[in-house]
mmCIF file of C-alpha atoms in Angstrom:
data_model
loop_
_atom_site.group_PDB
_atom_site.id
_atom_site.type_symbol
_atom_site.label_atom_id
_atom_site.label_comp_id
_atom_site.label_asym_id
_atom_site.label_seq_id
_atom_site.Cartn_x
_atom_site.Cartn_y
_atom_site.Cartn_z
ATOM 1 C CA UNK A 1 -11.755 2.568 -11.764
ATOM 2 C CA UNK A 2 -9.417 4.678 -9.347
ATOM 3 C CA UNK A 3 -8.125 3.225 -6.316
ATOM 4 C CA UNK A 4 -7.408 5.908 -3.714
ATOM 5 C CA UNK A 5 -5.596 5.129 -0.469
ATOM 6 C CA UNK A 6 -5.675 7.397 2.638
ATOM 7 C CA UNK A 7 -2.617 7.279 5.015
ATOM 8 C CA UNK A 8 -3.667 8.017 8.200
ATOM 9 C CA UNK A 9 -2.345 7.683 12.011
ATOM 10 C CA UNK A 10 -1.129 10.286 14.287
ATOM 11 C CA UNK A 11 1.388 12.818 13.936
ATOM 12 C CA UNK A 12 4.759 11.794 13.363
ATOM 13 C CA UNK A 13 4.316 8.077 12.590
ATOM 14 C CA UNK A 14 6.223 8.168 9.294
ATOM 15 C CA UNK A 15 2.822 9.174 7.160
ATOM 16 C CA UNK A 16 4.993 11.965 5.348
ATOM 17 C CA UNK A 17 7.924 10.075 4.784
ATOM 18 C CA UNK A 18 5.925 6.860 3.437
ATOM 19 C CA UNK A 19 3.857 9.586 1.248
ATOM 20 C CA UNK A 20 7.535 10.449 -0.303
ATOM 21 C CA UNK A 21 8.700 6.843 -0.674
ATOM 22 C CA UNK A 22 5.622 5.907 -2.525
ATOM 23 C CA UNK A 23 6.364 9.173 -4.933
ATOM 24 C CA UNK A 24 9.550 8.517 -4.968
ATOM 25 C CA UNK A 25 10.766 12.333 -4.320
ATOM 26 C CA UNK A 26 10.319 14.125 -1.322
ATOM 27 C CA UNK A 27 7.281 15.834 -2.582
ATOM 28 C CA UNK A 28 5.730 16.394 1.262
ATOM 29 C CA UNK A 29 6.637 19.043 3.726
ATOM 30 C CA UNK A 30 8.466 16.431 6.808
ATOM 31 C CA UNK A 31 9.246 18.452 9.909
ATOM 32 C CA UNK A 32 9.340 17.347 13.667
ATOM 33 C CA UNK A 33 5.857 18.364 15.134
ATOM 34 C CA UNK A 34 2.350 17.665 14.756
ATOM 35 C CA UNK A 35 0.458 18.983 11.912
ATOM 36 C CA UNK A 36 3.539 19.555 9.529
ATOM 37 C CA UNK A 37 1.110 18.313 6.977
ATOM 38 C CA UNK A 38 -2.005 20.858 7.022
ATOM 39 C CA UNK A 39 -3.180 19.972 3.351
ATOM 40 C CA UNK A 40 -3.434 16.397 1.986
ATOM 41 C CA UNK A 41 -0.440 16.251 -0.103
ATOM 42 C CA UNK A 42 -2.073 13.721 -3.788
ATOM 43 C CA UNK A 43 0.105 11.548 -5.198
ATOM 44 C CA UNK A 44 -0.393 9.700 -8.356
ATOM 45 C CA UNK A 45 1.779 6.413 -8.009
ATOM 46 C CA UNK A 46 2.252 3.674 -10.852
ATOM 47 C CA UNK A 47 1.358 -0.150 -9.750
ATOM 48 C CA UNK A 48 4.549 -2.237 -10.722
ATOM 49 C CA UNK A 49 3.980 -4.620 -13.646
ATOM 50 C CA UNK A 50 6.830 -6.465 -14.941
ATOM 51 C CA UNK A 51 3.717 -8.053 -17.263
ATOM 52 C CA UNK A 52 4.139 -4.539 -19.134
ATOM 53 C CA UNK A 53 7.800 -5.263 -20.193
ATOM 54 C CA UNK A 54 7.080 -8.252 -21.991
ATOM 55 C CA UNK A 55 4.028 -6.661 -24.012
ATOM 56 C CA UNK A 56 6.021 -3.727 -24.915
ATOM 57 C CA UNK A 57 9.276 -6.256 -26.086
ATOM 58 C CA UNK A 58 6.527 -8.711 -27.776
ATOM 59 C CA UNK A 59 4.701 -5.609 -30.051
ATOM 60 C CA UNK A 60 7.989 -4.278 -30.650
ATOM 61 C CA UNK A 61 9.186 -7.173 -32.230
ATOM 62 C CA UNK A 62 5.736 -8.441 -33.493
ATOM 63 C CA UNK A 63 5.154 -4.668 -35.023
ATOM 64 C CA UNK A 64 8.380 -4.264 -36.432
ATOM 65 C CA UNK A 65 9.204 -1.134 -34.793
ATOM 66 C CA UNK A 66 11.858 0.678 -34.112
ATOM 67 C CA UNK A 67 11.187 1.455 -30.780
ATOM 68 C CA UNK A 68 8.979 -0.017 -27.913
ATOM 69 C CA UNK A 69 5.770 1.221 -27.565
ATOM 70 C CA UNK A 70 4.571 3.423 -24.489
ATOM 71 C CA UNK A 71 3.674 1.345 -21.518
ATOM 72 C CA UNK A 72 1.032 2.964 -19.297
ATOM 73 C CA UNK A 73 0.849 1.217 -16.094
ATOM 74 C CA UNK A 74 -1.906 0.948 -13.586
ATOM 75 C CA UNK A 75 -1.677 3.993 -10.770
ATOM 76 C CA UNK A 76 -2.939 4.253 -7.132
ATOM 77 C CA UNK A 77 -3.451 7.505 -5.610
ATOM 78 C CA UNK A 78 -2.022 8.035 -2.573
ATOM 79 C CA UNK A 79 -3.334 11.034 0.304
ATOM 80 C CA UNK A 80 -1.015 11.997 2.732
ATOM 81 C CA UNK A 81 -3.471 13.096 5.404
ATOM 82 C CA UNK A 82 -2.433 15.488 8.344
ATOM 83 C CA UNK A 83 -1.970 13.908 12.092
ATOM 84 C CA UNK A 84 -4.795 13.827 13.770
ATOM 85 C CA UNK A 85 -5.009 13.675 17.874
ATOM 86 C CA UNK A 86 -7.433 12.267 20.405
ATOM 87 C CA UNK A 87 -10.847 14.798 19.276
ATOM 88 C CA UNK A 88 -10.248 15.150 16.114
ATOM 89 C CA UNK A 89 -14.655 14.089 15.835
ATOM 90 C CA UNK A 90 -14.883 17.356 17.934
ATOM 91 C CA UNK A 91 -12.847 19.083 15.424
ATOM 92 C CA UNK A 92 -9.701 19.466 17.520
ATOM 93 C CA UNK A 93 -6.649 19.716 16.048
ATOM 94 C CA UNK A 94 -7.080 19.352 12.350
ATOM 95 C CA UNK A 95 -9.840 16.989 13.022
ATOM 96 C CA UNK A 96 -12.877 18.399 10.512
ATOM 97 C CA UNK A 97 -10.137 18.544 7.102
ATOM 98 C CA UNK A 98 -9.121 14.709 8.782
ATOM 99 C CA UNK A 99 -12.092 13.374 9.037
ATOM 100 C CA UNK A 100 -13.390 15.285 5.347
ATOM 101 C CA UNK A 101 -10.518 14.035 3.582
ATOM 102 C CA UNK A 102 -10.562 10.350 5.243
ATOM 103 C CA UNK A 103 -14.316 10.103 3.203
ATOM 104 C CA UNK A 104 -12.501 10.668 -0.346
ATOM 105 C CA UNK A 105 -10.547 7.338 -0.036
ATOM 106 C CA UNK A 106 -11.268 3.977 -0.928
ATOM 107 C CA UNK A 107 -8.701 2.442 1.914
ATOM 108 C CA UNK A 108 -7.700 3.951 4.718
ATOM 109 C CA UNK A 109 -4.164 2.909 5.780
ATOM 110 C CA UNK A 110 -3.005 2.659 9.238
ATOM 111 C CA UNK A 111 0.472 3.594 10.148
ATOM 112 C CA UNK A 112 1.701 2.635 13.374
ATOM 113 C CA UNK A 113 5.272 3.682 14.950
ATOM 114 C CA UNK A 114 6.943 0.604 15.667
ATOM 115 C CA UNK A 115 10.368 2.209 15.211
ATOM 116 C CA UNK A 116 12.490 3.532 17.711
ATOM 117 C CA UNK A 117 13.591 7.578 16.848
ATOM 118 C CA UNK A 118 13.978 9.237 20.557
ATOM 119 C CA UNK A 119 14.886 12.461 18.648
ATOM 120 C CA UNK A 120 11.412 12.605 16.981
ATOM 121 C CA UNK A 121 8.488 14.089 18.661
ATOM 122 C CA UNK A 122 5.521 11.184 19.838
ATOM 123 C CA UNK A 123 2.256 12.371 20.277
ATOM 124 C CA UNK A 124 0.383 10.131 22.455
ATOM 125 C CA UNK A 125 1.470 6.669 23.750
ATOM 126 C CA UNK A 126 4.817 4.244 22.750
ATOM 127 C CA UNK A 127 2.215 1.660 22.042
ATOM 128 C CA UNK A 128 1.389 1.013 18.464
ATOM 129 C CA UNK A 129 -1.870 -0.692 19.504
ATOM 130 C CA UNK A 130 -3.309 2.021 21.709
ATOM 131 C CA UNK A 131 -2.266 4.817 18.769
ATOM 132 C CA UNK A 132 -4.374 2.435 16.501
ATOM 133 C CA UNK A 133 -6.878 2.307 18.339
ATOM 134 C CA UNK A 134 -7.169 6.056 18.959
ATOM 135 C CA UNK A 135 -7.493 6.762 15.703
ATOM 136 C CA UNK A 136 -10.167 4.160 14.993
ATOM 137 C CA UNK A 137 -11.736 5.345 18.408
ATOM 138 C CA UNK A 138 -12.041 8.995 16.246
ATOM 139 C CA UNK A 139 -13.906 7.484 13.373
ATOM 140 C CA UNK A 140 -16.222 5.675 15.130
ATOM 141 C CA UNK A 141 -17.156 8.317 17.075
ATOM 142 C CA UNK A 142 -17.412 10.255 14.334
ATOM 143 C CA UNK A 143 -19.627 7.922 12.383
ATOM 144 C CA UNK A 144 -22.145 7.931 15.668
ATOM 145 C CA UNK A 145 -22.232 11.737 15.330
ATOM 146 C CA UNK A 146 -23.533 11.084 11.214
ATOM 147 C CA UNK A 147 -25.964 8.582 12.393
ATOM 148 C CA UNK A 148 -26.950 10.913 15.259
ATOM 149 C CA UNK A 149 -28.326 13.269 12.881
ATOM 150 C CA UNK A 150 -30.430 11.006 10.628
ATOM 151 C CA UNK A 151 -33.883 11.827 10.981
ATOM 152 C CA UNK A 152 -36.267 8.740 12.376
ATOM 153 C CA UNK A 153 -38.982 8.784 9.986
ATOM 154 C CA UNK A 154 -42.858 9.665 11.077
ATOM 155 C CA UNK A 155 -46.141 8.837 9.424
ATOM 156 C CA UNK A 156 -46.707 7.043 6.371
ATOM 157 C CA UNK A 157 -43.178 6.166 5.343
ATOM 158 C CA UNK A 158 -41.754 3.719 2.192
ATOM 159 C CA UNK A 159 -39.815 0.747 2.062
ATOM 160 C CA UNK A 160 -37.014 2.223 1.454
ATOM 161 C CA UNK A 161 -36.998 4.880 4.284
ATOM 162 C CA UNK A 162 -37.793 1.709 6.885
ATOM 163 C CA UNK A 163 -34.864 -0.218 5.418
ATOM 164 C CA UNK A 164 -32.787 3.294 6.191
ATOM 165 C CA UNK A 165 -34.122 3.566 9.405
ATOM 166 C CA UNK A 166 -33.041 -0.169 10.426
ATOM 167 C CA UNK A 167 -29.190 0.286 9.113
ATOM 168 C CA UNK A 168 -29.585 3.259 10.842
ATOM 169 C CA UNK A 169 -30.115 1.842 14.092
ATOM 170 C CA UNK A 170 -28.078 -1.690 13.647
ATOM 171 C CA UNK A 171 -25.460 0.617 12.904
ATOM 172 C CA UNK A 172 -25.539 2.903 15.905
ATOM 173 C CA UNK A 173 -25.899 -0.143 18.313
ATOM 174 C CA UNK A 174 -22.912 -1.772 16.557
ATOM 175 C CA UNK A 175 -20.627 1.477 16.919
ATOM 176 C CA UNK A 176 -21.823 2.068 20.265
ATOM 177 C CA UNK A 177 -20.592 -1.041 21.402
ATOM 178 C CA UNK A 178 -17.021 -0.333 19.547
ATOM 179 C CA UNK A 179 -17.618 -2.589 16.304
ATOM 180 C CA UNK A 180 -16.660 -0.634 12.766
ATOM 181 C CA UNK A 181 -19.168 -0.315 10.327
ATOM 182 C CA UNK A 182 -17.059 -2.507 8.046
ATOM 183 C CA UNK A 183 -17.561 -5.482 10.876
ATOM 184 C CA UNK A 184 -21.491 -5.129 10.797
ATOM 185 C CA UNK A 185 -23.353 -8.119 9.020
ATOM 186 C CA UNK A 186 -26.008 -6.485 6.657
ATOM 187 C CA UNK A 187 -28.234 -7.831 3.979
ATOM 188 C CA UNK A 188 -28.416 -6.564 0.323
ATOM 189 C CA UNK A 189 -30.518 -3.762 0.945
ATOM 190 C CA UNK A 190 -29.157 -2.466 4.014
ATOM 191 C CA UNK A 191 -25.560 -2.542 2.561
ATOM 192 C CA UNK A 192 -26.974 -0.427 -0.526
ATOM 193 C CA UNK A 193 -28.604 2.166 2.415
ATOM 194 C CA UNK A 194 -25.309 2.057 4.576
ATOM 195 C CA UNK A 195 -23.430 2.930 0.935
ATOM 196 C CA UNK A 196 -25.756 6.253 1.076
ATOM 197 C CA UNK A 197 -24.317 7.274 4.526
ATOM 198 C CA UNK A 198 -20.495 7.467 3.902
ATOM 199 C CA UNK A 199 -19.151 5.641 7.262
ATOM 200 C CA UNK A 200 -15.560 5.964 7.907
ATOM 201 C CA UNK A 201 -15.521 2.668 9.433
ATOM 202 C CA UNK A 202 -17.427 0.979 6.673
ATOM 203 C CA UNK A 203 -13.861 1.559 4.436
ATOM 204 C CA UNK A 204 -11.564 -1.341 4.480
ATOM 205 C CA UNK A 205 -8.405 -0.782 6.264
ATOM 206 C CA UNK A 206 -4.878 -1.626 5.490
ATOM 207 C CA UNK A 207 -1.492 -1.252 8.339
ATOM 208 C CA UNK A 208 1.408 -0.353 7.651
ATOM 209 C CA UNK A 209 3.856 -0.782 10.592
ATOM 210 C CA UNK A 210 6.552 1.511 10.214
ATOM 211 C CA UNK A 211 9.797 -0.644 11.798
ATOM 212 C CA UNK A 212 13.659 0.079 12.105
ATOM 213 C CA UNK A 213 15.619 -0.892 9.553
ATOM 214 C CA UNK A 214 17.071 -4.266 11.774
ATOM 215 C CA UNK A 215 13.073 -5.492 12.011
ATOM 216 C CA UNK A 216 12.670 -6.264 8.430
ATOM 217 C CA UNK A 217 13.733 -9.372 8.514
ATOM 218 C CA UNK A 218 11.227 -10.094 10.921
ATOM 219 C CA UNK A 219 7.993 -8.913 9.382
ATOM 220 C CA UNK A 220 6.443 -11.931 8.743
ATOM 221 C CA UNK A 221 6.070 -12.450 12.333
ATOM 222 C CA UNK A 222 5.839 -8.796 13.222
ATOM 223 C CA UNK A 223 2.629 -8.906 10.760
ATOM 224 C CA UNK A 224 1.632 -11.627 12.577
ATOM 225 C CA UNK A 225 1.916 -10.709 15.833
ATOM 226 C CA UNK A 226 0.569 -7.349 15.321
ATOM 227 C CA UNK A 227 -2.839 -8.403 13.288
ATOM 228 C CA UNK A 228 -3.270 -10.764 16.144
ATOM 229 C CA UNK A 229 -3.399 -7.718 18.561
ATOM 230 C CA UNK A 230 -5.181 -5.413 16.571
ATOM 231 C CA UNK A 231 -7.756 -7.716 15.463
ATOM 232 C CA UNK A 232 -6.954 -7.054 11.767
ATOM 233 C CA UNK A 233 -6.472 -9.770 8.651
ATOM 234 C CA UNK A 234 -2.883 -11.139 8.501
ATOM 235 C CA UNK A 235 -3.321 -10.068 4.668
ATOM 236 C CA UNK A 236 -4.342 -6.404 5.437
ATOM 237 C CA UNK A 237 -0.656 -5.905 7.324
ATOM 238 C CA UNK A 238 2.365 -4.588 5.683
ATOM 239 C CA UNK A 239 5.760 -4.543 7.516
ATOM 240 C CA UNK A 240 7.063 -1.630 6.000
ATOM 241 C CA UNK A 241 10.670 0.797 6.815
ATOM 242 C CA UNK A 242 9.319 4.105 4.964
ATOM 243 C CA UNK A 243 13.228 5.917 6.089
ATOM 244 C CA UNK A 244 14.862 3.239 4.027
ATOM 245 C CA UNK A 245 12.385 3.123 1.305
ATOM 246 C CA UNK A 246 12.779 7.067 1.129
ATOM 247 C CA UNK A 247 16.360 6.468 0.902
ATOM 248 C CA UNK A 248 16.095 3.880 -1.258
ATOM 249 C CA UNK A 249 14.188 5.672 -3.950
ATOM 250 C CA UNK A 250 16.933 8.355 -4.706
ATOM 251 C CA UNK A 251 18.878 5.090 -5.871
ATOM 252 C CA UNK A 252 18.921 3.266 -9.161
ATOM 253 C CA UNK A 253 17.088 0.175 -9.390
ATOM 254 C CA UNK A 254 19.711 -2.283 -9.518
ATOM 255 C CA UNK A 255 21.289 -0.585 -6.224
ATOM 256 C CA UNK A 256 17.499 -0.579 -4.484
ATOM 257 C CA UNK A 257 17.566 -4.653 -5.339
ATOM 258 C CA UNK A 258 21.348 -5.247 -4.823
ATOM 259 C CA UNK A 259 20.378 -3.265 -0.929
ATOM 260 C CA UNK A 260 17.523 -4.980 -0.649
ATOM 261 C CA UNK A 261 19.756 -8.447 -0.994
ATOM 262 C CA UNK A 262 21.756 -7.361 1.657
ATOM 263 C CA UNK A 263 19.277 -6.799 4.273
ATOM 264 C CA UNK A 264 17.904 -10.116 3.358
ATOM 265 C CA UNK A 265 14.391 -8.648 2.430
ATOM 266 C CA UNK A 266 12.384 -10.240 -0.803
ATOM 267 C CA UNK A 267 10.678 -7.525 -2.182
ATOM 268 C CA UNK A 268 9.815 -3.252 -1.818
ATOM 269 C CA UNK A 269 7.273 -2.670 1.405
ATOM 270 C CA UNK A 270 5.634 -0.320 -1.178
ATOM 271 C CA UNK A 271 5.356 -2.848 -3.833
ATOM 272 C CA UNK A 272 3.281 -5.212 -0.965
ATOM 273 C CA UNK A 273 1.609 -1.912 0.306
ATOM 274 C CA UNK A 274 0.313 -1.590 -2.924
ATOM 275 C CA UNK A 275 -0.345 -5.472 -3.616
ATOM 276 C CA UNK A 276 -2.615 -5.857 -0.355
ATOM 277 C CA UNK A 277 -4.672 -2.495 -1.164
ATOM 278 C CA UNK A 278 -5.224 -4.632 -4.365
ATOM 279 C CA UNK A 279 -6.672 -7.441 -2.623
ATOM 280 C CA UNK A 280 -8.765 -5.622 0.098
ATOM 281 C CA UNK A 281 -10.910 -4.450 -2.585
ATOM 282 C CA UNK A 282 -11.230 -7.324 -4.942
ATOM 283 C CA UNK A 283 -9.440 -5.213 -7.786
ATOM 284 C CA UNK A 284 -7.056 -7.335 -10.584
ATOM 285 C CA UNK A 285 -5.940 -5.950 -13.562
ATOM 286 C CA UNK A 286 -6.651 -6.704 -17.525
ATOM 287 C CA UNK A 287 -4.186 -5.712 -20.648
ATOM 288 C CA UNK A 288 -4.114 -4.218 -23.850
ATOM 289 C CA UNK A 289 -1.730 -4.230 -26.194
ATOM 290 C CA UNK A 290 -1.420 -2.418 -29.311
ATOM 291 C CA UNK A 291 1.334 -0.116 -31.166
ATOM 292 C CA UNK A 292 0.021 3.110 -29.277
ATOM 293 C CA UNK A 293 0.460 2.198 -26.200
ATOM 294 C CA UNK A 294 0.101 -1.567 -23.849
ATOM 295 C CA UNK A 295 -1.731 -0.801 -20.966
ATOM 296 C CA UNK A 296 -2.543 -2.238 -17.308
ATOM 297 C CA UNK A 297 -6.623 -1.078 -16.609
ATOM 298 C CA UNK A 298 -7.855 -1.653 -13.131
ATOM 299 C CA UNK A 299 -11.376 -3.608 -12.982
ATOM 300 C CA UNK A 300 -13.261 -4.691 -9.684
ATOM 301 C CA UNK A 301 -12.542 -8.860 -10.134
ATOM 302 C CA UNK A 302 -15.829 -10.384 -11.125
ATOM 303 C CA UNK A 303 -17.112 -7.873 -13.471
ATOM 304 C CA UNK A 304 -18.443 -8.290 -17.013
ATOM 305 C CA UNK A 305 -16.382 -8.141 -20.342
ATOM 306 C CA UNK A 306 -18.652 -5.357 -21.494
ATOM 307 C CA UNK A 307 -18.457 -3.417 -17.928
ATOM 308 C CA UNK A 308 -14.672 -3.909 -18.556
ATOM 309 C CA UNK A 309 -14.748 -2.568 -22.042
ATOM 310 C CA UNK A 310 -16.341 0.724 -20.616
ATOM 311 C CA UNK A 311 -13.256 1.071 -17.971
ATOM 312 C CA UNK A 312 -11.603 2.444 -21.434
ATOM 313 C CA UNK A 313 -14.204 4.231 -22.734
ATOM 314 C CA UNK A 314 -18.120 4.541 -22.230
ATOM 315 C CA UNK A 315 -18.903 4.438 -25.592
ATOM 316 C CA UNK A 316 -17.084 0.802 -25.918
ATOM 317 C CA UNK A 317 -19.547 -0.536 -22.859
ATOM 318 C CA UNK A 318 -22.552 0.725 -24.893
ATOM 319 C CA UNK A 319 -21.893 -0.725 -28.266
ATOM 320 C CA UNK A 320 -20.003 -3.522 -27.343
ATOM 321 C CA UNK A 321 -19.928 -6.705 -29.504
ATOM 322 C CA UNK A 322 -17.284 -9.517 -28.229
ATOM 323 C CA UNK A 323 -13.766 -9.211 -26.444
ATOM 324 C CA UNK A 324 -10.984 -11.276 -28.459
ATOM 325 C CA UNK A 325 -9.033 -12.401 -25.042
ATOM 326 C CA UNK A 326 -5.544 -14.536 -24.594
ATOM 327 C CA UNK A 327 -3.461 -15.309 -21.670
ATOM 328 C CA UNK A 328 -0.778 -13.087 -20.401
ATOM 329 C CA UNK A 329 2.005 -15.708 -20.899
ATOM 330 C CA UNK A 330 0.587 -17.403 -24.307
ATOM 331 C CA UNK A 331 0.645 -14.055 -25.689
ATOM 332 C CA UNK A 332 4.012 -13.709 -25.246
ATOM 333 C CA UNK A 333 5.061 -17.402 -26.144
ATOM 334 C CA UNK A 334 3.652 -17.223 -29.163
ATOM 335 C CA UNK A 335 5.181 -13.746 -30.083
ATOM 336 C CA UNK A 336 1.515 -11.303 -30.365
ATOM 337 C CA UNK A 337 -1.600 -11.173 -31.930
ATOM 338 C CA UNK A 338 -0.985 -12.403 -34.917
ATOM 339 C CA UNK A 339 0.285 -15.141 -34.124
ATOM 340 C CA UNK A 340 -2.528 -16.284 -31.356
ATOM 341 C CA UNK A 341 -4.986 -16.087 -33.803
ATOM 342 C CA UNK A 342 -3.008 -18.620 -36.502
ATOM 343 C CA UNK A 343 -2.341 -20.942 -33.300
ATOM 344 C CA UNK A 344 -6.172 -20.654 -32.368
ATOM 345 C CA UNK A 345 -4.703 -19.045 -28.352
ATOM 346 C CA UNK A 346 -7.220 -16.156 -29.118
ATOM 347 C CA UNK A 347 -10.539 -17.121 -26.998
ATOM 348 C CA UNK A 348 -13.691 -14.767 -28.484
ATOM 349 C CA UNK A 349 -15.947 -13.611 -25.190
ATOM 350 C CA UNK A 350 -19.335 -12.230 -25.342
ATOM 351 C CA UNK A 351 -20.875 -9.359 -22.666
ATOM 352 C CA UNK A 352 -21.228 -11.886 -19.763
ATOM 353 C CA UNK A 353 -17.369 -13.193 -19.701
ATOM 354 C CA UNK A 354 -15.923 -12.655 -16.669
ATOM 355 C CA UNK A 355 -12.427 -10.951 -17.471
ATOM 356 C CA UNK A 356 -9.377 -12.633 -15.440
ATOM 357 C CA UNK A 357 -6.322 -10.930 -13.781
ATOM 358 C CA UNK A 358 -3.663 -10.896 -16.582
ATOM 359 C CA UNK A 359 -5.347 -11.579 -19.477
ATOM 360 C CA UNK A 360 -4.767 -9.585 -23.096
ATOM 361 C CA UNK A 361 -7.751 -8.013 -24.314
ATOM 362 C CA UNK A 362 -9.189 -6.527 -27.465
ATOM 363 C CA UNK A 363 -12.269 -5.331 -27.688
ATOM 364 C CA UNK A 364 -14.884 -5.103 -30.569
ATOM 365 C CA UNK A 365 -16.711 -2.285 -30.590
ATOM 366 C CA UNK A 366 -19.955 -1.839 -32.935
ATOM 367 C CA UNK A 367 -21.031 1.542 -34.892
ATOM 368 C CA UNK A 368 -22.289 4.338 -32.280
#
């Protein structure tokens, strides 16, 4: 499945210049005023795996090849969406390509200015809360304007159409009173009839506060403090400095890490970026590993083996037979496939296994 993130917030928050961190060029047009971005720059970007490495090292050797085989990580695609301002429901601004492009996405992240730049334009307020919440402010008024416009069924109506009707309503009372569509408790069937109506609040959100370079040493508690005041998860909060990042990606890796070291920062912002868009939605990731290619395959967590199995291809869903499955780090110990099987590591799975984060996988697939 394809994870799609939307970065969002108004103009001149660092959106562009995270956009070109996470592709690792500077593939978006940055300039000093609002609406630099007119078109959602789309950028394919590959989910770090060291898991990968060892697979590629283990078939190598297990293969006897001369050279590793590909690896093919996991990606995330990434839309740079242009600044919006206060209206933007109204279609001020850039407001109806905004709002359009905000329903393509599976995550809308937040970035908030929490830097200091006097030399860069600010549209509205210093306050990283109030910006947030003008933008939210936008999609919920524009979700009220889609409700707005659902008809109220007459007459002789279904089930279905009454169960409509009430998500309709719960949800209009709920936005009305400033709640997100994501915050609304519904049942079974009204989540499958709120689904049908494509709410911009109903997405899951993620923040990334944009901070000097001096702060990172402080985001834990900046993620604290600031999902305390915006009423948001302490796990959906990244702490993030996208003008070092940028930077940081013209270098090689071993000067990113050695950098990194000396600001006294564990790991990439991106890298975490990524991580918690993982976890918002539930996704984890299964292997394969063969002498084509070892590959990371994104799955919702909780799905079947079969359902997995058609991730690669439909064709494997539909005549599936078993999944032949081992652990990341057994695989490796032991030195492949081979050599699971003759140590009995290889576990055989039918249709209603529940694939885990990490494990190897090899499906067997029937005559079509």
């Amino acid at each position: 499945m394809s994870l799609s993130v939307g970065i969002v917030g108004l103009p001149n928050v660092g959106k562009s210049t995270l956009f070109n961190a996470l592709l690792k060029k500077q593939a978006a047009y940055v300039a000093n005023f609002p609406f630099a971005t007119i078109e959602p720059n789309v950028g394919i970007v590959p989910v770090p795996d060291s898991r990968l490495d060892g697979l590629a090292r283990v078939i190598k050797e297990s293969e006897r090849m001369a050279e590793l085989p590909p690896k093919v990580p996991a990606t995330v695609e990434f839309l740079d969406i242009a600044g919006l301002i206060a209206g933007a429901h109204k279609g001020e601004g850039l407001g109806n390509k905004f709002l359009a492009h905000i329903r393509e996405t599976s995550v809308v992240c937040h970035v908030l200015r929490v830097f200091t730049d006097p030399e860069i334009i600010r549209e509205g307020s210093s306050n990283p809360q109030s910006d947030f919440e003008t933008v939210e402010t936008e999609l919920k008024l524009a979700d009220l304007q889609t409700l707005e416009k659902q008809a109220e069924p007459k007459g002789t109506t279904s089930k279905d159409e009454l169960a409509r009707w009430r998500t309709v309503s719960k949800l209009k009372e709920a936005l009305q009173k400033g709640i997100p569509a994501r915050e609304v408790e519904l049942d079974e069937e009204e989540q499958k009839s709120a689904r049908s109506l494509s709410l911009l609040t109903a997405k899951p959100i993620l923040v990334a506060l944009n901070v000097d370079e001096t702060d990172l040493k402080q985001g834990g508690e900046l993620e604290e403090r600031y999902s305390q005041e915006l009423g948001v998860d302490r796990n959906q909060v990244v702490t993030i400095c996208a003008k070092t990042e940028a930077e940081l990606a013209e270098l090689s890796l071993e000067e990113q890490k050695a950098y990194l070291q000396e600001l006294g920062v564990g790991e990439f912002g991106l890298e975490k970026l990524i991580q918690r868009a993982y976890a918002t939605l539930g996704l984890i990731n299964f292997l394969t590993a063969g002498v084509k290619e070892v590959r990371a395959w994104t799955i919702q967590n909780g799905i079947s083996a079969q359902q997995a199995a058609g991730v690669i291809h439909s064709d494997f869903e539909k005549n599936f037979i078993k999944a032949d499955v081992v652990n990341f780090e057994i695989f490796v110990e032991v030195g492949g496939w081979q050599a699971a099987r003759e140590q009995g590591k290889v576990r055989s799975e039918g249709k209603e296994y529940f694939i885990q984060d990490g494990e190897v996988v090899e499906f067997k697939i029937g005559a079509a």
